[in-house]
Coordinates of C-alpha atoms and ligand atoms in Angstrom, one line a residue:
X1 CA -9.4 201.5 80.1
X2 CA -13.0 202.3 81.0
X3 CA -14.9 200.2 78.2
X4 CA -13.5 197.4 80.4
X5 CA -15.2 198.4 83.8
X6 CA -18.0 195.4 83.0
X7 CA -15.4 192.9 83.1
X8 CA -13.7 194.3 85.8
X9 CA -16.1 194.2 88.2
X10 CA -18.0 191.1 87.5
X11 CA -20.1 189.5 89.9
X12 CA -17.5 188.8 92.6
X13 CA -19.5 186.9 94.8
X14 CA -20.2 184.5 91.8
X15 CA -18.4 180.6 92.8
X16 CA -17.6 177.8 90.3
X17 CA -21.0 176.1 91.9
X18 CA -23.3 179.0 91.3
X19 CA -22.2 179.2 87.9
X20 CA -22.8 175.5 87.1
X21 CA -26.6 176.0 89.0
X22 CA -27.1 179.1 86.7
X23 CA -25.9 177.2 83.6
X24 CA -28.3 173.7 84.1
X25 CA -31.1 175.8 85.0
X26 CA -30.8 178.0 81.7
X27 CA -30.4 174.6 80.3
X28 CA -33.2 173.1 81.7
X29 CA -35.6 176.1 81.0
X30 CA -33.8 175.9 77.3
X31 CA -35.1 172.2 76.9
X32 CA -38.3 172.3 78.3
X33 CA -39.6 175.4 76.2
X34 CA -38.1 173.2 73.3
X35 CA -40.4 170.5 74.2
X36 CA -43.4 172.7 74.7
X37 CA -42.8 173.4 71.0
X38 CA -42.5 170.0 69.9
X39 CA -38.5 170.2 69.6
X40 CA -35.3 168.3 71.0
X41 CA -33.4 170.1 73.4
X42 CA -30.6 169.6 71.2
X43 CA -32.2 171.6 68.2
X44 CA -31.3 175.1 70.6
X45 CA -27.8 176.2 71.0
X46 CA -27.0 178.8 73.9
X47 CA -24.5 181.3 73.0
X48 CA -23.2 182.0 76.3
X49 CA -22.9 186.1 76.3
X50 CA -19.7 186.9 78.1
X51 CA -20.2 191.0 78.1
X52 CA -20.6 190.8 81.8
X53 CA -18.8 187.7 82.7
X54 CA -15.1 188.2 84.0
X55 CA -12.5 185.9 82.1
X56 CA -12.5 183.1 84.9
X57 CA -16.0 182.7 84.9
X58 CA -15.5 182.2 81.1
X59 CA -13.2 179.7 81.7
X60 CA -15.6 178.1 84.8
X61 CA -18.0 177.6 81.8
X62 CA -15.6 175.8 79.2
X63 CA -14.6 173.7 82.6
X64 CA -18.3 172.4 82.3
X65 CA -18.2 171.4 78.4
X66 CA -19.7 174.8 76.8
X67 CA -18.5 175.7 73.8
X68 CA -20.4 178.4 72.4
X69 CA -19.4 182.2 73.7
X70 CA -20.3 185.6 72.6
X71 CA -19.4 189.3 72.9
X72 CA -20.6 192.4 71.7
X73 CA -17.6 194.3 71.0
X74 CA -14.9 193.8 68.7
X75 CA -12.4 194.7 71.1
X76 CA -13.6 192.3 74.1
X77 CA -13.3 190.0 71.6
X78 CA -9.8 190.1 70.7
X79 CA -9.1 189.7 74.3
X80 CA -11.0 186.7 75.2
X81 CA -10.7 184.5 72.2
X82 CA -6.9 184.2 72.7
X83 CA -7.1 184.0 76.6
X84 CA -10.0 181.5 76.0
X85 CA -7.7 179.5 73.5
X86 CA -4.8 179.5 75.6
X87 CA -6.5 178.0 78.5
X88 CA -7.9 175.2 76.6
X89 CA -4.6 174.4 74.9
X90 CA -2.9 174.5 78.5
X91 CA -5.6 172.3 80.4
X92 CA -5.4 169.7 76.9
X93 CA -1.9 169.5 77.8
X94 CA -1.9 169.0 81.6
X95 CA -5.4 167.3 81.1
X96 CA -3.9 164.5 79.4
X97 CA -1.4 163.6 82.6
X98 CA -3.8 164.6 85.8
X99 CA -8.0 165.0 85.8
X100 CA -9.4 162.2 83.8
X101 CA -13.0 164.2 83.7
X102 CA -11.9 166.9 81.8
X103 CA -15.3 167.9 80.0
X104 CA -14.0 171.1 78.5
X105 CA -13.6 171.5 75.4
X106 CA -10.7 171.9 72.5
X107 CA -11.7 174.7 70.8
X108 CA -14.7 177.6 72.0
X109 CA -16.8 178.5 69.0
X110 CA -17.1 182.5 69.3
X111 CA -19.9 184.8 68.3
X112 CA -20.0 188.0 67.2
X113 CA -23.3 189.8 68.3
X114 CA -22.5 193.2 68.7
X115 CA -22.8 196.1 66.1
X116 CA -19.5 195.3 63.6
X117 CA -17.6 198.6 62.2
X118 CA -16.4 198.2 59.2
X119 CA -12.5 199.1 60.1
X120 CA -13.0 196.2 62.7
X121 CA -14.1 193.4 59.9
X122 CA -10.4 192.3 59.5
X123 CA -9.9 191.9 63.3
X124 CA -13.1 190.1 64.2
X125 CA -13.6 187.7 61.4
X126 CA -10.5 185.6 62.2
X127 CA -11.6 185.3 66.0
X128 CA -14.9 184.2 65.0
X129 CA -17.5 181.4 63.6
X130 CA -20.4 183.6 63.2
X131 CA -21.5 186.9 62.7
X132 CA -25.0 187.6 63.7
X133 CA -25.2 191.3 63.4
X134 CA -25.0 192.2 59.5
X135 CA -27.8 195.2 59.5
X136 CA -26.7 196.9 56.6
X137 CA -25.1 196.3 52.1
X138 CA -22.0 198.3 53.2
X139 CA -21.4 196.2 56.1
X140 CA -22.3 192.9 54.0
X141 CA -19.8 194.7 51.2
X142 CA -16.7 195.0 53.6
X143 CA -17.2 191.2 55.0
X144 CA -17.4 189.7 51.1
X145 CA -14.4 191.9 50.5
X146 CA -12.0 190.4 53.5
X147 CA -13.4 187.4 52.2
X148 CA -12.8 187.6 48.6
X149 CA -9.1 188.8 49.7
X150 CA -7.7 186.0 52.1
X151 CA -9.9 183.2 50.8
X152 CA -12.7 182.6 53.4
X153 CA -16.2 181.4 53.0
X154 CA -17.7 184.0 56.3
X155 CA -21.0 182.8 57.3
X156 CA -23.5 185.6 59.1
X157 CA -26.9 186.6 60.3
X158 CA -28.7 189.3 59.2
X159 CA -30.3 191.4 62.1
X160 CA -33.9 192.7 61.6
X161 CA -35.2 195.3 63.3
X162 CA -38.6 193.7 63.5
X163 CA -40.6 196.8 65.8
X164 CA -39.3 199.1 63.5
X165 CA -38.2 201.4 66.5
X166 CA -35.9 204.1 65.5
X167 CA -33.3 203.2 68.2
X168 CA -32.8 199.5 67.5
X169 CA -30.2 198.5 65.0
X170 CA -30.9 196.3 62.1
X171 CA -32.6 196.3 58.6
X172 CA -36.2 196.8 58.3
X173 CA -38.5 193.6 58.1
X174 CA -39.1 194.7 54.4
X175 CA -35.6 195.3 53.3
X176 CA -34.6 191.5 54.3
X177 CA -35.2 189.7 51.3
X178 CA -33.6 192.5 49.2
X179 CA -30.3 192.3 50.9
X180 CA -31.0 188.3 50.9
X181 CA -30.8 188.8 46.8
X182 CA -27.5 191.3 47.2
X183 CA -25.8 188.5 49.6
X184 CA -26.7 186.0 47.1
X185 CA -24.4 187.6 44.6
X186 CA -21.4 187.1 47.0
X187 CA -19.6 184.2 46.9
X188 CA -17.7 184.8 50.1
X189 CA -20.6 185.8 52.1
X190 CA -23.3 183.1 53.1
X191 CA -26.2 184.1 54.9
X192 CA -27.0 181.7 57.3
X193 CA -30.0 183.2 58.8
X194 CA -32.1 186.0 60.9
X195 CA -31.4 187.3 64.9
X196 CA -33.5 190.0 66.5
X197 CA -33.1 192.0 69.6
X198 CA -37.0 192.0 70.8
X199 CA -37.8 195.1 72.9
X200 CA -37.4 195.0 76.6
X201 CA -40.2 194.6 78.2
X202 CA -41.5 193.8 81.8
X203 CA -43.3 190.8 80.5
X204 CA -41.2 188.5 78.5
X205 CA -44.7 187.0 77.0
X206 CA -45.2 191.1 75.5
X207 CA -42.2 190.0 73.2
X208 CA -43.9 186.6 71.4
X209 CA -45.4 188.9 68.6
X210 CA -41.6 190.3 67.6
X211 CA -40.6 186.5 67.9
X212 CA -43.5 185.4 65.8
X213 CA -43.2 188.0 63.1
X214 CA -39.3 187.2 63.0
X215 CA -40.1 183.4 62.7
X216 CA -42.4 184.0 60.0
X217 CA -40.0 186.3 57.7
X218 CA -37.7 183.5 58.4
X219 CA -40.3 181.1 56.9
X220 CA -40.2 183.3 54.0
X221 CA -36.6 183.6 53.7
X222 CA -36.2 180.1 53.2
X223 CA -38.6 179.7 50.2
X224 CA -37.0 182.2 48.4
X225 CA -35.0 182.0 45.6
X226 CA -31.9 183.5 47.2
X227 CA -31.0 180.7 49.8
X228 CA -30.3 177.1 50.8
X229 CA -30.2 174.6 53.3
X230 CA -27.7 176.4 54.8
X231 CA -30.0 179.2 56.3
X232 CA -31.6 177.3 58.9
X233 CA -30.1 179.7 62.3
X234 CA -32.8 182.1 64.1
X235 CA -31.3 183.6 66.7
X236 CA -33.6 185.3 69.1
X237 CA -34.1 185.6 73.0
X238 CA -32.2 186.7 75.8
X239 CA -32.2 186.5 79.7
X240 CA -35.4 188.0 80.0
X241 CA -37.0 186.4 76.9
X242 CA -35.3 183.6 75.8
X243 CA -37.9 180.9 77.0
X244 CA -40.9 182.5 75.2
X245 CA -38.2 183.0 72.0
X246 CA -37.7 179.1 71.7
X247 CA -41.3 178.8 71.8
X248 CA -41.7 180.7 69.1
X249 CA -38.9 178.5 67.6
X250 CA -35.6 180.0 68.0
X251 CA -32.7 177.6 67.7
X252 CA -30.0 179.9 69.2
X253 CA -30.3 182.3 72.2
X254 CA -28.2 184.2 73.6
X255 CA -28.1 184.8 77.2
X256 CA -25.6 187.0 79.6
X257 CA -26.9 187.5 82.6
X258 CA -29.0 184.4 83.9
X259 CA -25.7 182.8 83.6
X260 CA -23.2 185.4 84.5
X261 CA -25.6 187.8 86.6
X262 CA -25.3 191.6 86.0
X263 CA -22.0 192.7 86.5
X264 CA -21.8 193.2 89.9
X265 CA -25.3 195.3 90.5
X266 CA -27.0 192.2 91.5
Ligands
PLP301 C1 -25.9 191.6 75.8 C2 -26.5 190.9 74.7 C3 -27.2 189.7 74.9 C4 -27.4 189.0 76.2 O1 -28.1 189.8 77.1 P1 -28.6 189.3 78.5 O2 -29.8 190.1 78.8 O3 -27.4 189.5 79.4 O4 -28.9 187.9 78.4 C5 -27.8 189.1 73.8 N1 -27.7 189.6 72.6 C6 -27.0 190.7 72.3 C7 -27.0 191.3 70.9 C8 -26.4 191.4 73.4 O5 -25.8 192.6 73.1

């Protein structure tokens, strides 16, 4: 099973305590770039990335009242939900009789981040609350179509490429309102939003000018004919970027690392 060696050897030194340090400081750096741009701390969700994380740090972090968790591949996916679901239902159970503190929660909220294959549509979409990879019609096709067929309203992102880099996934900055109008047209399918992955860079600040560009095609997005009220998610910014993305007025990150560390390299 070698797609599963991240898991697997996941930060062994990490301790329930270190985790909950990690998690308030992401926190805390999460509210305070919210304040510097004249927002709530509550106005930002953190998906907490779980790609690196082994399954009992997962749990460590519903322990402390998180509920939203995300993974990049379909597969990791259809592991953790259940195991995530099945720990929650146990410790409601047992929570009732013994710790009266219990902060975790009843149900995780799961996000899909990763590139979505088509033939894995009808295995991810019941796992999940949000989609925030759509970066292509066919892709938007197959989701309307599972949708159409069991009767399910699937909400999604659409990822932009925003640097236009030839090795970054995602539809072009000018293709976005075009596929907004083609989304439109399915009643299955509603486009909640825009995410971005920025470039890595050594700088975090180098990234504000993908942030700002994304923010402002956003802007656009939601004067256009072809959405609602409803399209009000940008998610952008990750461990090494997500301060400077909430700045530039992201209202969902998604960070792995700072919480989880790196997998065991660190
Ligand atoms: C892995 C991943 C993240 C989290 O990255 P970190 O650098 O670990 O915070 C965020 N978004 C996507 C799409 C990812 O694949």
């Amino acid at each position: 099973m070698p797609r599963m060696t991240a898991s697997r050897t996941a930060n062994k030194s990490a301790t329930p305590a270190k985790l909950k340090e990690a998690y308030r400081a992401v926190q805390d750096r999460i509210a305070e770039a919210a304040l510097r741009s004249g927002r709530n701390a509550d106005d930002v969700v953190m998906v907490a990335v779980t790609k690196y994380a082994a399954m009992d740090q997962v749990r460590q972090l519903a322990d402390l009242g998180h509920m939203d968790f995300g993974e990049s591949q379909a597969q990791q996916m259809q592991q953790r939900v259940p195991q995530l679901e099945e720990y929650l239902g146990r410790k409601k159970t047992l929570g009732n009789a013994s710790s009266k503190d219990d902060s975790a929660p009843e149900r995780a909220r799961w996000h899909m981040i990763g590139h979505l294959q088509r033939n894995k549509v009808k295995h991810v979409v019941p796992l999940v609350n949000l989609i925030h990879s759509v970066d292509s019609l066919r892709l938007a096709e197959e989701l309307h179509g599972y949708g159409a067929k069991n009767d399910l309203d699937i909400d999604v992102l659409l990822q932009v490429n925003v640097s236009g880099e030839t090795t970054k996934s995602g539809v072009l900055a000018p293709a976005v309102v075009h596929l907004l109008e083609q989304i439109d047209s399915m009643m299955h399918l509603r486009c909640r939003g825009l995410m971005t992955m920025a470039p890595h860079h050594e700088d975090p600040k180098d990234c504000r000018p993908v942030f700002a560009r994304l923010r402002e095609l956003f802007e656009d997005c939601k004067t256009s004919e072809w959405t609602d009220d409803s399209f009000n998610i940008l998610s952008m910014g990750m461990t090494n970027d997500y301060e400077v993305a909430v700045e530039e007025g992201a209202n969902v990150v998604r960070v792995g690392r700072a919480l989880f560390g790196d997998g065991g390299s660190a």
